[in-house]
């Protein structure tokens, strides 16, 4: 549900643009799934060895220390997740408005306003109930899979009718441009945006039932091959209805596909994509708020963000911060440039985390590991990771440079906000007053452990008194 969002409806254009041929674009999609599978195997081992919510951040903090973990947290909170949320929300609004403006791009203001309304609605849902949020995720995951299944079935019908000219080897590898190695790296970045979210289950490990024995590895082993299959055959279906030039000129690939093949029922496509992206926004909000929660619990973010609602057991302050950061990002930036930013930083963080797997094997060889992958798996992933980052930096030095600068701006913030313990009393009083104000506004308390079960009685929850929170 987190992986399948807006990416499969945005990234095909970016992948095709950088590869220069249909055949190479399809290879990129398959390889993207393979790389995600390698990474997910490594994360399965990390998730059951260090069973903490927070995913990459928790593992990097545990293995490399506070500064490395904080820089990952800083880049995630500042750019990665707000940007991903903004892109998905804007895709949602564009597809919803497409039938209203069939012959032109939807107006800028209308698109932004609808995106903001959707984001605010889902922030309220996630603040009100964990159960509502997970039910929405389940329902919309089923809906988006049905939409993509419809595209794939229509694509197979087209192939059986003989409409597969663009997929024949002679046409599929007919390059209208010769892609450089740098172009291939950028194509992988565009494709990787569609696969982003494969590590999100690790962000809520503490809220899973029996993560070590069954649920975490099982969910990973089922989801990645399924998503790779769906993505590859969805792209094949696109090319049974559109030429490469038509796909590149389309601002809404699935809508163009529906208009060409579904006739009167073409309205199904924008509705299906809207449902898919709506579920994607919900999933990103759910997991990114847990990252803020974990960071605050470790003392790397203000303690207010580690507080949960007394009754609903939801991290309301963390959700509000994620919502606000996304609203700001939403007002600036081009979609495809934003994707390059977030994909570069994402891959940088993935690689550092998987390096941590190897370091943990060396530092703690005897720690209990319910899952232990062959070392060739992280080494293969890291080889690809190094290739991708080096050539992305070569092809888009400005985008990658800005990404690195964003990460490094966290260094002075860490030393001033986290490492510097003996702050002036006026600063401590200001922090305490903001914490108390936030408690009163959101009706929250600070938990010692993970988020409590929603049905659990208040007396059974492990909660820290508000006075102790203020003292922190």
Short mmCIF file of C-alpha atoms in Angstrom, two decimals:
data_model
loop_
_atom_site.label_atom_id
_atom_site.label_comp_id
_atom_site.label_asym_id
_atom_site.label_seq_id
_atom_site.Cartn_x
_atom_site.Cartn_y
_atom_site.Cartn_z
CA UNK A 1 0.00 0.00 0.00
CA UNK A 2 2.86 2.43 0.66
CA UNK A 3 4.88 1.45 -2.40
CA UNK A 4 2.07 1.79 -4.94
CA UNK A 5 1.11 5.45 -4.93
CA UNK A 6 1.70 8.09 -7.56
CA UNK A 7 5.00 6.71 -8.88
CA UNK A 8 3.61 4.28 -11.46
CA UNK A 9 1.53 7.13 -12.91
CA UNK A 10 4.35 9.72 -12.91
CA UNK A 11 7.65 7.88 -13.36
CA UNK A 12 7.01 6.11 -16.73
CA UNK A 13 7.46 9.45 -18.48
CA UNK A 14 10.71 10.23 -16.64
CA UNK A 15 12.14 6.73 -17.16
CA UNK A 16 11.35 6.74 -20.89
CA UNK A 17 12.73 10.26 -21.33
CA UNK A 18 16.15 9.26 -19.97
CA UNK A 19 16.43 5.79 -21.57
CA UNK A 20 15.54 6.74 -25.13
CA UNK A 21 13.73 3.48 -25.98
CA UNK A 22 10.79 1.35 -24.87
CA UNK A 23 12.87 -1.81 -24.36
CA UNK A 24 15.47 -0.18 -22.16
CA UNK A 25 12.74 1.54 -20.12
CA UNK A 26 11.14 -1.86 -19.39
CA UNK A 27 14.54 -3.28 -18.37
CA UNK A 28 14.97 -0.37 -15.95
CA UNK A 29 11.61 -1.20 -14.34
CA UNK A 30 12.55 -4.86 -13.86
CA UNK A 31 16.01 -3.99 -12.50
CA UNK A 32 14.46 -1.40 -10.17
CA UNK A 33 12.32 -4.14 -8.64
CA UNK A 34 15.35 -6.42 -8.33
CA UNK A 35 17.35 -3.76 -6.52
CA UNK A 36 14.42 -3.04 -4.19
CA UNK A 37 14.22 -6.79 -3.45
CA UNK A 38 17.93 -6.88 -2.51
CA UNK A 39 17.50 -3.88 -0.26
CA UNK A 40 14.37 -5.29 1.37
CA UNK A 41 16.18 -8.53 2.24
CA UNK A 42 18.84 -6.49 4.05
CA UNK A 43 16.17 -4.47 5.83
CA UNK A 44 14.41 -7.70 6.87
CA UNK A 45 17.56 -8.74 8.74
CA UNK A 46 17.98 -5.29 10.31
CA UNK A 47 14.29 -5.12 11.26
CA UNK A 48 14.32 -8.38 13.22
CA UNK A 49 17.80 -7.78 14.71
CA UNK A 50 17.00 -4.22 15.89
CA UNK A 51 13.22 -4.38 16.42
CA UNK A 52 12.67 -0.62 16.83
CA UNK A 53 10.25 1.64 15.00
CA UNK A 54 11.91 4.35 12.93
CA UNK A 55 13.47 2.22 10.18
CA UNK A 56 16.70 3.59 8.71
CA UNK A 57 17.01 6.21 11.43
CA UNK A 58 16.88 3.71 14.29
CA UNK A 59 19.39 1.36 12.63
CA UNK A 60 21.89 4.09 11.70
CA UNK A 61 21.65 5.62 15.19
CA UNK A 62 22.20 2.23 16.82
CA UNK A 63 25.19 1.33 14.60
CA UNK A 64 26.93 4.63 13.77
CA UNK A 65 25.88 6.88 16.63
CA UNK A 66 23.82 10.00 17.17
CA UNK A 67 25.25 12.36 14.52
CA UNK A 68 24.79 9.96 11.60
CA UNK A 69 21.28 9.10 12.78
CA UNK A 70 20.39 12.75 13.21
CA UNK A 71 21.57 13.67 9.70
CA UNK A 72 19.39 10.92 8.25
CA UNK A 73 16.46 12.09 10.37
CA UNK A 74 17.09 15.73 9.42
CA UNK A 75 17.07 15.04 5.68
CA UNK A 76 14.01 12.80 5.97
CA UNK A 77 11.95 15.29 7.98
CA UNK A 78 13.15 18.31 5.99
CA UNK A 79 12.99 17.03 2.41
CA UNK A 80 12.40 13.31 1.77
CA UNK A 81 8.97 12.67 3.19
CA UNK A 82 7.45 16.15 2.76
CA UNK A 83 8.59 16.10 -0.88
CA UNK A 84 7.17 12.62 -1.50
CA UNK A 85 3.91 13.63 0.15
CA UNK A 86 3.77 16.83 -1.93
CA UNK A 87 4.36 14.97 -5.21
CA UNK A 88 1.70 12.36 -4.41
CA UNK A 89 -0.83 15.01 -3.30
CA UNK A 90 -0.24 17.07 -6.46
CA UNK A 91 -0.67 13.95 -8.58
CA UNK A 92 -3.95 13.27 -6.76
CA UNK A 93 -5.28 16.75 -7.53
CA UNK A 94 -4.12 16.68 -11.18
CA UNK A 95 -5.91 13.41 -11.87
CA UNK A 96 -9.07 14.49 -10.02
CA UNK A 97 -9.17 17.74 -12.00
CA UNK A 98 -8.23 16.17 -15.36
CA UNK A 99 -11.86 15.39 -16.37
CA UNK A 100 -12.85 18.96 -15.47
CA UNK A 101 -10.07 20.39 -17.67
CA UNK A 102 -9.80 17.72 -20.42
CA UNK A 103 -7.97 19.88 -22.97
CA UNK A 104 -5.44 21.65 -20.76
CA UNK A 105 -3.35 21.35 -17.62
CA UNK A 106 -5.44 22.03 -14.46
CA UNK A 107 -4.94 25.56 -13.05
CA UNK A 108 -2.09 25.94 -10.60
CA UNK A 109 -4.20 27.34 -7.76
CA UNK A 110 -6.96 24.75 -8.12
CA UNK A 111 -4.42 21.92 -8.05
CA UNK A 112 -2.66 23.26 -4.95
CA UNK A 113 -5.86 23.94 -3.02
CA UNK A 114 -7.26 20.46 -3.68
CA UNK A 115 -3.92 18.89 -2.68
CA UNK A 116 -3.92 20.81 0.59
CA UNK A 117 -7.51 19.86 1.39
CA UNK A 118 -6.69 16.18 0.83
CA UNK A 119 -3.56 16.41 3.02
CA UNK A 120 -5.41 18.16 5.85
CA UNK A 121 -8.25 15.63 5.74
CA UNK A 122 -5.89 12.66 6.02
CA UNK A 123 -3.87 14.36 8.76
CA UNK A 124 -7.11 14.64 10.73
CA UNK A 125 -7.93 10.96 10.11
CA UNK A 126 -4.46 9.83 11.23
CA UNK A 127 -4.73 12.04 14.31
CA UNK A 128 -8.15 10.64 15.23
CA UNK A 129 -7.54 6.90 15.01
CA UNK A 130 -4.80 4.42 14.18
CA UNK A 131 -7.52 1.97 13.17
CA UNK A 132 -9.15 4.40 10.72
CA UNK A 133 -5.77 5.11 9.13
CA UNK A 134 -4.94 1.41 8.68
CA UNK A 135 -8.45 0.62 7.38
CA UNK A 136 -8.14 3.40 4.79
CA UNK A 137 -4.77 1.96 3.79
CA UNK A 138 -6.20 -1.55 3.37
CA UNK A 139 -9.20 -0.37 1.35
CA UNK A 140 -7.29 1.91 -0.97
CA UNK A 141 -4.52 -0.65 -1.49
CA UNK A 142 -7.17 -3.06 -2.79
CA UNK A 143 -8.61 -0.26 -4.94
CA UNK A 144 -5.29 0.71 -6.51
CA UNK A 145 -4.40 -2.93 -7.23
CA UNK A 146 -7.77 -3.37 -8.97
CA UNK A 147 -7.08 -0.23 -11.07
CA UNK A 148 -3.66 -1.47 -12.13
CA UNK A 149 -5.08 -4.94 -12.79
CA UNK A 150 -7.62 -3.32 -15.14
CA UNK A 151 -4.79 -1.59 -17.03
CA UNK A 152 -2.83 -4.86 -17.29
CA UNK A 153 -5.88 -6.86 -18.47
CA UNK A 154 -6.69 -4.26 -21.14
CA UNK A 155 -3.01 -4.37 -22.17
CA UNK A 156 -3.12 -8.16 -22.59
CA UNK A 157 -6.30 -7.83 -24.68
CA UNK A 158 -4.45 -5.37 -26.89
CA UNK A 159 -1.55 -7.82 -27.27
CA UNK A 160 -3.95 -10.67 -28.20
CA UNK A 161 -5.45 -8.35 -30.83
CA UNK A 162 -1.98 -7.85 -32.29
CA UNK A 163 -1.47 -4.27 -31.08
CA UNK A 164 2.07 -4.65 -29.81
CA UNK A 165 4.12 -2.90 -32.48
CA UNK A 166 6.06 -0.81 -29.94
CA UNK A 167 6.99 -3.98 -28.01
CA UNK A 168 8.60 -5.90 -30.89
CA UNK A 169 12.41 -6.03 -30.50
CA UNK A 170 13.03 -3.97 -33.64
CA UNK A 171 10.85 -1.10 -32.38
CA UNK A 172 11.43 -1.52 -28.64
CA UNK A 173 15.19 -0.97 -29.02
CA UNK A 174 14.92 1.69 -31.70
CA UNK A 175 16.70 4.52 -29.84
CA UNK A 176 15.69 8.09 -30.69
CA UNK A 177 18.61 9.19 -28.47
CA UNK A 178 21.71 7.40 -27.24
CA UNK A 179 21.51 7.34 -23.44
CA UNK A 180 24.70 8.01 -21.52
CA UNK A 181 25.56 6.25 -18.28
CA UNK A 182 24.41 9.39 -16.50
CA UNK A 183 21.04 9.22 -18.27
CA UNK A 184 20.65 5.62 -17.12
CA UNK A 185 21.37 6.67 -13.54
CA UNK A 186 18.69 9.36 -13.77
CA UNK A 187 16.26 6.84 -15.26
CA UNK A 188 16.89 4.60 -12.23
CA UNK A 189 16.26 7.57 -9.94
CA UNK A 190 12.92 8.23 -11.64
CA UNK A 191 11.98 4.55 -11.44
CA UNK A 192 13.15 4.25 -7.85
CA UNK A 193 10.63 6.91 -6.86
CA UNK A 194 7.87 4.47 -7.86
CA UNK A 195 9.45 1.76 -5.68
CA UNK A 196 10.09 4.03 -2.70
CA UNK A 197 8.24 2.80 0.35
CA UNK A 198 9.65 -0.75 0.24
CA UNK A 199 11.31 -0.07 3.60
CA UNK A 200 8.34 1.59 5.29
CA UNK A 201 7.17 -1.44 7.24
CA UNK A 202 10.40 -1.09 9.25
CA UNK A 203 9.17 2.29 10.46
CA UNK A 204 6.35 0.71 12.48
CA UNK A 205 8.10 -2.46 13.71
CA UNK A 206 6.96 -1.90 17.30
CA UNK A 207 3.33 -1.74 16.18
CA UNK A 208 3.47 -5.06 14.29
CA UNK A 209 2.24 -8.31 15.74
CA UNK A 210 5.13 -10.80 16.00
CA UNK A 211 7.56 -8.92 13.69
CA UNK A 212 10.53 -11.22 14.30
CA UNK A 213 9.06 -14.59 13.43
CA UNK A 214 6.57 -13.97 10.66
CA UNK A 215 4.99 -10.67 9.74
CA UNK A 216 7.91 -8.39 8.83
CA UNK A 217 9.82 -10.77 6.51
CA UNK A 218 6.61 -12.28 5.11
CA UNK A 219 5.23 -8.88 4.13
CA UNK A 220 8.53 -7.95 2.45
CA UNK A 221 8.89 -11.23 0.56
CA UNK A 222 5.33 -11.00 -0.80
CA UNK A 223 5.17 -7.30 -1.62
CA UNK A 224 8.35 -6.62 -3.64
CA UNK A 225 7.89 -9.35 -6.32
CA UNK A 226 4.19 -8.46 -6.58
CA UNK A 227 4.88 -4.75 -7.07
CA UNK A 228 7.64 -5.46 -9.63
CA UNK A 229 5.26 -7.65 -11.63
CA UNK A 230 2.48 -5.05 -11.51
CA UNK A 231 4.76 -2.15 -12.49
CA UNK A 232 6.42 -3.96 -15.39
CA UNK A 233 3.17 -5.18 -16.94
CA UNK A 234 1.48 -1.80 -16.38
CA UNK A 235 4.23 -0.19 -18.48
CA UNK A 236 3.84 -2.91 -21.12
CA UNK A 237 0.11 -2.12 -21.20
CA UNK A 238 0.84 1.59 -21.65
CA UNK A 239 2.89 0.85 -24.77
CA UNK A 240 0.13 -1.25 -26.34
CA UNK A 241 -1.98 1.92 -26.54
CA UNK A 242 0.56 4.73 -26.88
CA UNK A 243 3.66 5.43 -28.88
CA UNK A 244 6.71 6.67 -26.94
CA UNK A 245 6.05 10.17 -28.25
CA UNK A 246 2.45 10.12 -27.02
CA UNK A 247 3.54 8.93 -23.58
CA UNK A 248 6.20 11.63 -23.35
CA UNK A 249 3.69 14.35 -24.30
CA UNK A 250 1.07 13.18 -21.79
CA UNK A 251 0.79 14.84 -18.37
CA UNK A 252 -1.53 12.05 -17.13
CA UNK A 253 -0.41 8.73 -18.61
CA UNK A 254 -3.21 6.59 -17.18
CA UNK A 255 -5.88 9.08 -18.33
CA UNK A 256 -4.47 9.10 -21.87
CA UNK A 257 -4.44 5.28 -21.77
CA UNK A 258 -8.10 5.22 -20.67
CA UNK A 259 -9.19 7.73 -23.31
CA UNK A 260 -7.62 5.66 -26.09
CA UNK A 261 -8.92 2.23 -25.00
CA UNK A 262 -11.85 2.49 -22.59
CA UNK A 263 -14.09 4.87 -24.51
CA UNK A 264 -17.18 5.77 -22.45
CA UNK A 265 -15.59 4.21 -19.36
CA UNK A 266 -12.43 6.32 -19.60
CA UNK A 267 -13.52 8.15 -16.42
CA UNK A 268 -12.48 5.02 -14.52
CA UNK A 269 -8.79 5.86 -14.93
CA UNK A 270 -8.63 9.31 -13.27
CA UNK A 271 -10.86 8.02 -10.46
CA UNK A 272 -8.63 4.96 -9.97
CA UNK A 273 -5.45 7.04 -9.90
CA UNK A 274 -7.05 9.47 -7.45
CA UNK A 275 -7.91 6.54 -5.17
CA UNK A 276 -4.37 5.18 -5.49
CA UNK A 277 -2.70 8.46 -4.64
CA UNK A 278 -5.17 9.11 -1.79
CA UNK A 279 -4.06 5.84 -0.20
CA UNK A 280 -0.42 6.76 -0.89
CA UNK A 281 -0.75 10.05 1.00
CA UNK A 282 -2.30 8.22 3.94
CA UNK A 283 0.55 5.67 4.02
CA UNK A 284 3.28 8.33 3.88
CA UNK A 285 1.64 10.34 6.65
CA UNK A 286 1.34 7.25 8.84
CA UNK A 287 5.00 6.22 8.50
CA UNK A 288 6.68 9.65 8.38
CA UNK A 289 4.94 10.67 11.62
CA UNK A 290 6.37 7.54 13.27
CA UNK A 291 9.83 8.61 12.15
CA UNK A 292 9.39 11.99 13.87
CA UNK A 293 8.05 10.15 16.92
CA UNK A 294 11.11 7.85 17.07
CA UNK A 295 13.53 10.73 16.60
CA UNK A 296 11.97 12.74 19.40
CA UNK A 297 11.95 9.71 21.69
CA UNK A 298 15.73 9.41 21.18
CA UNK A 299 16.16 13.10 22.06
CA UNK A 300 17.03 14.19 18.49
CA UNK A 301 13.86 16.24 18.04
CA UNK A 302 11.81 18.30 20.52
CA UNK A 303 10.12 16.04 23.08
CA UNK A 304 6.74 17.46 22.03
CA UNK A 305 6.99 15.34 18.85
CA UNK A 306 7.28 12.15 20.91
CA UNK A 307 3.93 12.73 22.58
CA UNK A 308 0.75 10.81 21.83
CA UNK A 309 -2.89 11.66 22.38
CA UNK A 310 -4.22 10.49 25.76
CA UNK A 311 -7.32 8.87 24.27
CA UNK A 312 -6.53 8.07 20.63
CA UNK A 313 -2.87 7.01 21.11
CA UNK A 314 -1.86 8.82 17.90
CA UNK A 315 1.29 11.01 17.53
CA UNK A 316 -0.61 14.22 16.80
CA UNK A 317 2.32 16.70 17.13
CA UNK A 318 4.45 14.60 14.75
CA UNK A 319 1.57 14.41 12.27
CA UNK A 320 1.10 18.19 12.39
CA UNK A 321 4.80 18.80 11.72
CA UNK A 322 4.74 16.41 8.72
CA UNK A 323 1.62 18.14 7.40
CA UNK A 324 3.09 21.63 7.77
CA UNK A 325 6.40 20.70 6.10
CA UNK A 326 4.48 19.17 3.17
CA UNK A 327 2.29 22.25 2.75
CA UNK A 328 5.43 24.40 2.45
CA UNK A 329 7.10 22.07 -0.08
CA UNK A 330 3.86 21.88 -2.05
CA UNK A 331 3.96 25.59 -2.84
CA UNK A 332 7.35 25.44 -4.59
CA UNK A 333 9.19 23.23 -7.05
CA UNK A 334 8.63 21.25 -10.24
CA UNK A 335 7.43 17.65 -9.85
CA UNK A 336 10.24 15.93 -11.76
CA UNK A 337 12.99 18.01 -10.12
CA UNK A 338 11.49 17.20 -6.73
CA UNK A 339 11.56 13.50 -7.62
CA UNK A 340 15.29 13.72 -8.44
CA UNK A 341 15.99 15.46 -5.11
CA UNK A 342 14.10 12.93 -3.02
CA UNK A 343 15.36 9.89 -4.97
CA UNK A 344 19.01 10.93 -4.58
CA UNK A 345 18.69 11.52 -0.82
CA UNK A 346 16.64 8.33 -0.45
CA UNK A 347 19.30 6.21 -2.12
CA UNK A 348 22.06 7.85 -0.12
CA UNK A 349 20.24 6.90 3.10
CA UNK A 350 19.50 3.36 1.89
CA UNK A 351 23.18 2.75 1.16
CA UNK A 352 24.36 4.08 4.52
CA UNK A 353 21.82 1.84 6.28
CA UNK A 354 22.93 -1.28 4.39
CA UNK A 355 26.59 -0.44 5.10
CA UNK A 356 25.41 -0.49 8.71
CA UNK A 357 24.28 -4.10 8.25
CA UNK A 358 27.84 -5.11 7.34
CA UNK A 359 29.30 -3.05 10.21
CA UNK A 360 26.86 -4.67 12.66
CA UNK A 361 27.95 -8.13 11.48
CA UNK A 362 31.53 -7.13 12.33
CA UNK A 363 30.83 -5.30 15.63
CA UNK A 364 28.26 -7.75 17.04
CA UNK A 365 28.73 -11.13 15.36
CA UNK A 366 26.93 -13.05 18.12
CA UNK A 367 23.77 -10.90 18.36
CA UNK A 368 20.53 -12.86 17.81
CA UNK A 369 19.52 -12.70 14.12
CA UNK A 370 16.26 -14.52 13.27
CA UNK A 371 17.07 -13.72 9.61
CA UNK A 372 20.64 -13.66 8.28
CA UNK A 373 21.14 -12.90 4.58
CA UNK A 374 24.16 -13.90 2.53
CA UNK A 375 26.79 -11.13 2.50
CA UNK A 376 26.69 -11.11 -1.32
CA UNK A 377 23.25 -9.50 -1.13
CA UNK A 378 24.29 -6.27 0.66
CA UNK A 379 27.54 -6.14 -1.34
CA UNK A 380 25.64 -6.40 -4.65
CA UNK A 381 23.21 -3.73 -3.52
CA UNK A 382 26.04 -1.41 -2.49
CA UNK A 383 27.81 -1.88 -5.84
CA UNK A 384 24.67 -0.73 -7.63
CA UNK A 385 24.19 2.04 -5.06
CA UNK A 386 27.70 3.41 -5.69
CA UNK A 387 27.16 3.35 -9.48
CA UNK A 388 23.87 5.18 -9.19
CA UNK A 389 25.10 7.93 -6.88
CA UNK A 390 28.38 8.59 -8.73
CA UNK A 391 26.77 8.95 -12.15
CA UNK A 392 23.78 10.86 -10.78
CA UNK A 393 26.25 13.31 -9.26
CA UNK A 394 28.02 13.53 -12.64
CA UNK A 395 24.80 14.08 -14.63
CA UNK A 396 22.94 16.36 -12.21
CA UNK A 397 25.61 17.99 -10.03
CA UNK A 398 23.31 20.84 -8.96
CA UNK A 399 20.44 18.59 -7.85
CA UNK A 400 22.76 16.16 -6.04
CA UNK A 401 24.85 18.99 -4.60
CA UNK A 402 21.78 20.67 -3.16
CA UNK A 403 20.73 17.31 -1.69
CA UNK A 404 24.12 16.94 0.03
CA UNK A 405 23.96 20.51 1.32
CA UNK A 406 20.51 19.86 2.79
CA UNK A 407 21.90 16.84 4.66
CA UNK A 408 25.02 18.71 5.90
CA UNK A 409 22.98 21.64 7.23
CA UNK A 410 21.98 19.21 9.96
CA UNK A 411 25.52 19.16 11.41
CA UNK A 412 25.37 22.58 13.18
CA UNK A 413 21.75 21.88 14.17
CA UNK A 414 22.86 18.63 15.85
CA UNK A 415 25.65 20.28 17.83
CA UNK A 416 23.48 23.24 18.89
CA UNK A 417 20.27 21.37 19.58
CA UNK A 418 21.34 17.89 20.70
CA UNK A 419 25.04 17.75 21.63
CA UNK A 420 25.06 21.06 23.55
CA UNK A 421 23.59 19.99 26.90
CA UNK A 422 24.28 23.03 29.11
CA UNK A 423 22.00 25.51 27.36
CA UNK A 424 21.12 28.86 29.01
CA UNK A 425 18.16 28.75 31.38
CA UNK A 426 16.12 31.06 29.15
CA UNK A 427 16.35 28.53 26.29
CA UNK A 428 15.28 25.67 28.57
CA UNK A 429 12.36 27.71 29.88
CA UNK A 430 11.25 28.49 26.33
CA UNK A 431 11.39 24.80 25.39
CA UNK A 432 9.47 23.82 28.54
CA UNK A 433 6.74 26.39 27.90
CA UNK A 434 6.37 25.24 24.26
CA UNK A 435 6.15 21.62 25.44
CA UNK A 436 3.47 22.41 28.02
CA UNK A 437 1.55 24.52 25.49
CA UNK A 438 1.68 21.66 23.00
CA UNK A 439 0.45 19.20 25.63
CA UNK A 440 -2.57 21.33 26.42
CA UNK A 441 -3.36 21.97 22.75
CA UNK A 442 -3.11 18.34 21.59
CA UNK A 443 -4.05 16.50 24.83
CA UNK A 444 -0.89 14.43 24.64
CA UNK A 445 1.49 12.62 26.99
CA UNK A 446 4.97 11.20 26.52
CA UNK A 447 5.26 7.38 26.12
CA UNK A 448 8.18 5.37 27.45
CA UNK A 449 7.87 2.71 24.78
CA UNK A 450 6.18 2.54 21.39
CA UNK A 451 2.68 3.72 20.58
CA UNK A 452 0.20 1.86 22.75
CA UNK A 453 -2.59 -0.29 21.35
CA UNK A 454 -5.66 1.84 20.69
CA UNK A 455 -7.98 -0.48 22.61
CA UNK A 456 -5.71 -0.74 25.63
CA UNK A 457 -7.05 0.66 28.88
CA UNK A 458 -5.48 3.99 29.94
CA UNK A 459 -4.20 2.46 33.17
CA UNK A 460 -2.35 -0.24 31.20
CA UNK A 461 -0.47 2.19 28.96
CA UNK A 462 3.19 2.87 29.62
CA UNK A 463 3.13 6.69 29.85
CA UNK A 464 5.44 9.25 31.33
CA UNK A 465 3.88 11.98 33.47
CA UNK A 466 3.55 15.43 31.96
CA UNK A 467 5.68 16.95 34.76
CA UNK A 468 8.55 14.64 33.84
CA UNK A 469 8.18 15.65 30.20
CA UNK A 470 8.51 19.33 31.14
CA UNK A 471 11.62 18.51 33.18
CA UNK A 472 13.21 17.00 30.05
#
